[in-house]
Amino acid sequence: MRVEIWSDIACPWCYVGKARFEKALDAFPHRDEVEVVHRSFELDPGRAKDDVQPVLAMLGKKYGMSEAQAQAGEDNLGAQAAAEGLDYRTRGRDHGNTFDMHRLLHLAKAEGRQDELVQILYRANFAEERSLFTEGPERLVELAVEAGLDAAAVREVLADPAAYADEVRADEREAAELGANGVPFFVLDRKYGVSGAQPTELFAQALGQAWDARSPLKLIDEGGAEACGPDGCAVPQH
């Protein structure tokens, strides 16, 4: 069974939702038969790469919040994250363009290291003092290497704006086609969708429901057709 997760590294509820989903997945009896794929979704796709601002200022401008309201929201998110065992800095974080991170996540997918990089980028954005957005590409190289990627390959992708760009845009178009207008957005076996950082119990229910709904293969067989198998190929008899 495949679970696809549309998310953005700048999305705090994606950070929390991933932890809740993984608790349900870890307890799922068929855990080893579930493939998880992370898909790209930018919350702020029009933001310039050099446009970085404090999270509180971004929230105030985007949602018309006062600084006190924005800080209260961050404090609530910090409490929600802590309940899932996650570190979360409620003060001093910044916000910027995540397109290069999504491109690197596609590289990581090709190398089988996608989940590792997703989690490292979340940690760096939400829990660490160093910025993901102001230290330049070498900060991303450092984190990608921590996830198991080759530094030269990472630098090559970051130096080429077209590398994996089509893959990111394809993910975003697909999200729109599926009706995802916010993240996190979970799609289970292309049959069920779960929107938002739902409780672990709901994710557990969704996993069980999607597993039970899998359709067994229906074989159309008139019998007698030649085939090749582990013991060799059928030899025509004349």
Short mmCIF file of C-alpha atoms in Angstrom, two decimals:
data_model
loop_
_atom_site.label_atom_id
_atom_site.label_comp_id
_atom_site.label_asym_id
_atom_site.label_seq_id
_atom_site.Cartn_x
_atom_site.Cartn_y
_atom_site.Cartn_z
CA MET A 1 0.00 0.00 0.00
CA ARG A 2 1.27 3.47 -0.81
CA VAL A 3 0.74 6.63 1.26
CA GLU A 4 1.57 9.94 -0.41
CA ILE A 5 2.04 13.01 1.76
CA TRP A 6 1.86 16.50 0.26
CA SER A 7 3.64 18.92 2.57
CA ASP A 8 5.92 21.95 2.84
CA ILE A 9 8.99 22.36 5.04
CA ALA A 10 7.66 25.78 6.08
CA CYS A 11 4.38 24.24 7.34
CA PRO A 12 4.34 23.64 11.11
CA TRP A 13 1.25 21.43 10.93
CA CYS A 14 3.08 19.23 8.41
CA TYR A 15 5.83 18.79 11.01
CA VAL A 16 3.29 17.85 13.69
CA GLY A 17 1.12 15.81 11.32
CA LYS A 18 4.05 13.71 10.16
CA ALA A 19 4.80 12.75 13.76
CA ARG A 20 1.17 11.80 14.42
CA PHE A 21 0.93 9.80 11.21
CA GLU A 22 4.17 7.95 11.96
CA LYS A 23 2.92 6.94 15.41
CA ALA A 24 -0.08 5.34 13.72
CA LEU A 25 2.11 3.78 11.04
CA ASP A 26 4.55 2.33 13.57
CA ALA A 27 1.67 0.55 15.29
CA PHE A 28 0.09 -0.64 12.03
CA PRO A 29 0.29 -4.44 11.69
CA HIS A 30 1.26 -4.18 8.02
CA ARG A 31 3.86 -1.45 8.49
CA ASP A 32 6.47 -3.21 6.37
CA GLU A 33 4.09 -3.31 3.42
CA VAL A 34 3.40 0.43 3.38
CA GLU A 35 5.43 2.71 1.11
CA VAL A 36 5.49 6.40 2.08
CA VAL A 37 6.23 9.00 -0.60
CA HIS A 38 6.59 12.72 0.11
CA ARG A 39 5.15 15.11 -2.47
CA SER A 40 5.88 18.80 -2.99
CA PHE A 41 3.56 21.63 -2.00
CA GLU A 42 4.72 25.23 -1.55
CA LEU A 43 2.76 27.43 0.83
CA ASP A 44 4.37 30.54 -0.62
CA PRO A 45 5.39 29.70 -4.21
CA GLY A 46 5.59 33.32 -5.36
CA ARG A 47 8.10 34.38 -2.71
CA ALA A 48 11.50 35.42 -4.06
CA LYS A 49 14.50 33.39 -2.91
CA ASP A 50 16.02 36.38 -1.13
CA ASP A 51 12.75 37.42 0.55
CA VAL A 52 13.20 36.18 4.11
CA GLN A 53 11.32 37.59 7.05
CA PRO A 54 10.53 36.72 10.66
CA VAL A 55 7.68 34.26 11.08
CA LEU A 56 5.68 36.69 13.24
CA ALA A 57 5.92 39.42 10.59
CA MET A 58 4.88 36.96 7.88
CA LEU A 59 1.87 35.80 9.90
CA GLY A 60 0.84 39.36 10.64
CA LYS A 61 0.99 40.39 6.99
CA LYS A 62 -0.64 37.24 5.61
CA TYR A 63 -3.46 36.84 8.13
CA GLY A 64 -3.86 40.34 9.52
CA MET A 65 -2.78 39.22 12.99
CA SER A 66 -1.32 41.40 15.67
CA GLU A 67 2.13 40.39 16.90
CA ALA A 68 0.54 39.13 20.13
CA GLN A 69 -1.92 36.96 18.20
CA ALA A 70 0.84 35.56 15.99
CA GLN A 71 2.98 34.77 19.03
CA ALA A 72 0.04 33.05 20.75
CA GLY A 73 -0.36 30.88 17.67
CA GLU A 74 3.31 29.95 17.74
CA ASP A 75 3.08 29.13 21.44
CA ASN A 76 0.12 26.84 20.72
CA LEU A 77 2.06 25.11 17.96
CA GLY A 78 4.98 24.67 20.30
CA ALA A 79 2.71 22.92 22.79
CA GLN A 80 1.22 20.71 20.08
CA ALA A 81 4.70 19.77 18.86
CA ALA A 82 5.91 19.03 22.38
CA ALA A 83 2.97 16.66 22.89
CA GLU A 84 4.33 14.64 19.95
CA GLY A 85 7.88 14.65 21.31
CA LEU A 86 9.09 17.33 18.89
CA ASP A 87 11.27 20.34 19.58
CA TYR A 88 9.81 23.63 18.36
CA ARG A 89 11.26 27.12 18.68
CA THR A 90 8.37 29.49 19.31
CA ARG A 91 10.54 32.59 18.96
CA GLY A 92 13.11 33.81 16.50
CA ARG A 93 12.26 31.63 13.48
CA ASP A 94 12.20 33.00 9.96
CA HIS A 95 10.30 32.18 6.77
CA GLY A 96 11.35 32.01 3.12
CA ASN A 97 11.10 30.22 -0.21
CA THR A 98 11.26 26.40 -0.02
CA PHE A 99 11.53 25.52 -3.73
CA ASP A 100 15.17 24.41 -3.55
CA MET A 101 14.34 22.16 -0.60
CA HIS A 102 11.61 20.47 -2.62
CA ARG A 103 14.03 19.97 -5.51
CA LEU A 104 16.47 18.30 -3.12
CA LEU A 105 13.69 16.10 -1.77
CA HIS A 106 13.19 14.74 -5.28
CA LEU A 107 16.90 14.02 -5.49
CA ALA A 108 16.64 12.29 -2.13
CA LYS A 109 13.70 10.24 -3.39
CA ALA A 110 15.80 9.01 -6.30
CA GLU A 111 18.49 7.99 -3.80
CA GLY A 112 16.10 6.34 -1.34
CA ARG A 113 16.78 8.97 1.35
CA GLN A 114 13.66 11.10 1.09
CA ASP A 115 12.16 10.50 4.51
CA GLU A 116 15.51 11.14 6.18
CA LEU A 117 15.87 14.49 4.44
CA VAL A 118 12.28 15.55 5.15
CA GLN A 119 12.77 15.00 8.86
CA ILE A 120 16.16 16.74 8.94
CA LEU A 121 14.77 19.79 7.13
CA TYR A 122 11.81 19.95 9.53
CA ARG A 123 14.15 19.76 12.50
CA ALA A 124 16.40 22.46 11.06
CA ASN A 125 13.48 24.78 10.34
CA PHE A 126 11.45 24.34 13.49
CA ALA A 127 13.91 23.33 16.20
CA GLU A 128 17.35 24.77 15.43
CA GLU A 129 18.61 28.33 15.82
CA ARG A 130 20.41 28.41 12.47
CA SER A 131 18.30 29.57 9.55
CA LEU A 132 17.41 27.44 6.54
CA PHE A 133 16.94 30.57 4.46
CA THR A 134 19.79 33.01 5.11
CA GLU A 135 22.98 30.92 5.15
CA GLY A 136 23.05 30.11 1.45
CA PRO A 137 23.17 26.79 -0.38
CA GLU A 138 25.92 25.29 1.79
CA ARG A 139 23.46 25.06 4.68
CA LEU A 140 21.25 22.82 2.53
CA VAL A 141 24.29 20.83 1.39
CA GLU A 142 25.23 20.20 5.02
CA LEU A 143 21.76 18.95 5.89
CA ALA A 144 21.44 16.82 2.75
CA VAL A 145 24.77 15.15 3.50
CA GLU A 146 23.49 14.41 7.00
CA ALA A 147 20.57 12.63 5.32
CA GLY A 148 22.99 10.45 3.36
CA LEU A 149 23.22 12.32 0.05
CA ASP A 150 26.40 13.02 -1.87
CA ALA A 151 27.59 16.61 -1.43
CA ALA A 152 28.68 17.00 -5.05
CA ALA A 153 25.32 15.75 -6.33
CA VAL A 154 23.49 18.16 -4.01
CA ARG A 155 25.59 21.12 -5.14
CA GLU A 156 24.98 20.18 -8.76
CA VAL A 157 21.21 20.23 -8.23
CA LEU A 158 21.30 23.53 -6.34
CA ALA A 159 23.43 25.11 -9.07
CA ASP A 160 20.94 24.14 -11.79
CA PRO A 161 17.55 25.83 -11.28
CA ALA A 162 15.94 23.38 -13.73
CA ALA A 163 17.03 20.24 -11.86
CA TYR A 164 13.90 18.51 -10.52
CA ALA A 165 11.88 21.68 -11.06
CA ASP A 166 9.42 19.87 -13.33
CA GLU A 167 8.94 17.17 -10.68
CA VAL A 168 8.09 19.77 -8.04
CA ARG A 169 5.60 21.51 -10.32
CA ALA A 170 4.05 18.18 -11.30
CA ASP A 171 3.46 17.35 -7.63
CA GLU A 172 1.84 20.72 -7.08
CA ARG A 173 -0.45 20.33 -10.11
CA GLU A 174 -1.45 16.89 -8.91
CA ALA A 175 -2.28 18.27 -5.47
CA ALA A 176 -4.63 20.78 -7.09
CA GLU A 177 -6.24 18.03 -9.18
CA LEU A 178 -6.84 15.98 -6.03
CA GLY A 179 -8.47 18.95 -4.32
CA ALA A 180 -5.69 19.63 -1.83
CA ASN A 181 -5.76 23.33 -1.03
CA GLY A 182 -3.81 22.96 2.20
CA VAL A 183 -1.21 20.71 3.78
CA PRO A 184 -0.46 18.25 5.16
CA PHE A 185 -2.56 16.17 2.78
CA PHE A 186 -2.36 12.39 2.94
CA VAL A 187 -3.52 10.12 0.12
CA LEU A 188 -3.82 6.42 0.91
CA ASP A 189 -3.65 4.08 -2.07
CA ARG A 190 -5.36 6.74 -4.20
CA LYS A 191 -8.64 5.80 -2.51
CA TYR A 192 -8.74 7.85 0.69
CA GLY A 193 -7.61 11.34 1.59
CA VAL A 194 -6.84 12.77 5.01
CA SER A 195 -6.43 16.53 5.32
CA GLY A 196 -4.55 18.22 8.13
CA ALA A 197 -2.59 17.15 11.21
CA GLN A 198 -5.28 14.78 12.41
CA PRO A 199 -5.02 12.82 15.69
CA THR A 200 -2.99 9.61 15.60
CA GLU A 201 -6.19 7.61 16.15
CA LEU A 202 -7.71 8.92 12.93
CA PHE A 203 -4.58 8.05 10.96
CA ALA A 204 -4.71 4.54 12.42
CA GLN A 205 -8.34 4.22 11.34
CA ALA A 206 -7.53 5.49 7.84
CA LEU A 207 -4.64 3.05 7.43
CA GLY A 208 -6.84 0.13 8.46
CA GLN A 209 -9.68 1.21 6.20
CA ALA A 210 -7.41 1.67 3.20
CA TRP A 211 -5.74 -1.69 3.82
CA ASP A 212 -9.08 -3.49 4.05
CA ALA A 213 -10.30 -1.82 0.87
CA ARG A 214 -7.44 -3.04 -1.27
CA SER A 215 -8.83 -4.96 -4.23
CA PRO A 216 -7.31 -8.39 -4.76
CA LEU A 217 -6.10 -9.08 -8.27
CA LYS A 218 -8.81 -10.61 -10.43
CA LEU A 219 -7.26 -13.07 -12.84
CA ILE A 220 -8.80 -13.47 -16.26
CA ASP A 221 -7.56 -16.89 -17.41
CA GLU A 222 -9.01 -19.11 -20.06
CA GLY A 223 -6.44 -21.74 -19.07
CA GLY A 224 -3.71 -23.37 -21.08
CA ALA A 225 -1.81 -20.24 -22.17
CA GLU A 226 1.95 -20.68 -22.23
CA ALA A 227 4.04 -18.76 -19.70
CA CYS A 228 7.51 -18.59 -18.21
CA GLY A 229 8.07 -19.16 -14.50
CA PRO A 230 10.79 -19.97 -11.95
CA ASP A 231 11.11 -23.48 -13.41
CA GLY A 232 11.49 -22.29 -16.98
CA CYS A 233 9.23 -21.67 -19.95
CA ALA A 234 6.51 -23.85 -21.33
CA VAL A 235 7.71 -25.67 -24.42
CA PRO A 236 5.12 -25.87 -27.22
CA GLN A 237 4.11 -29.45 -27.93
CA HIS A 238 3.41 -30.41 -31.57
#
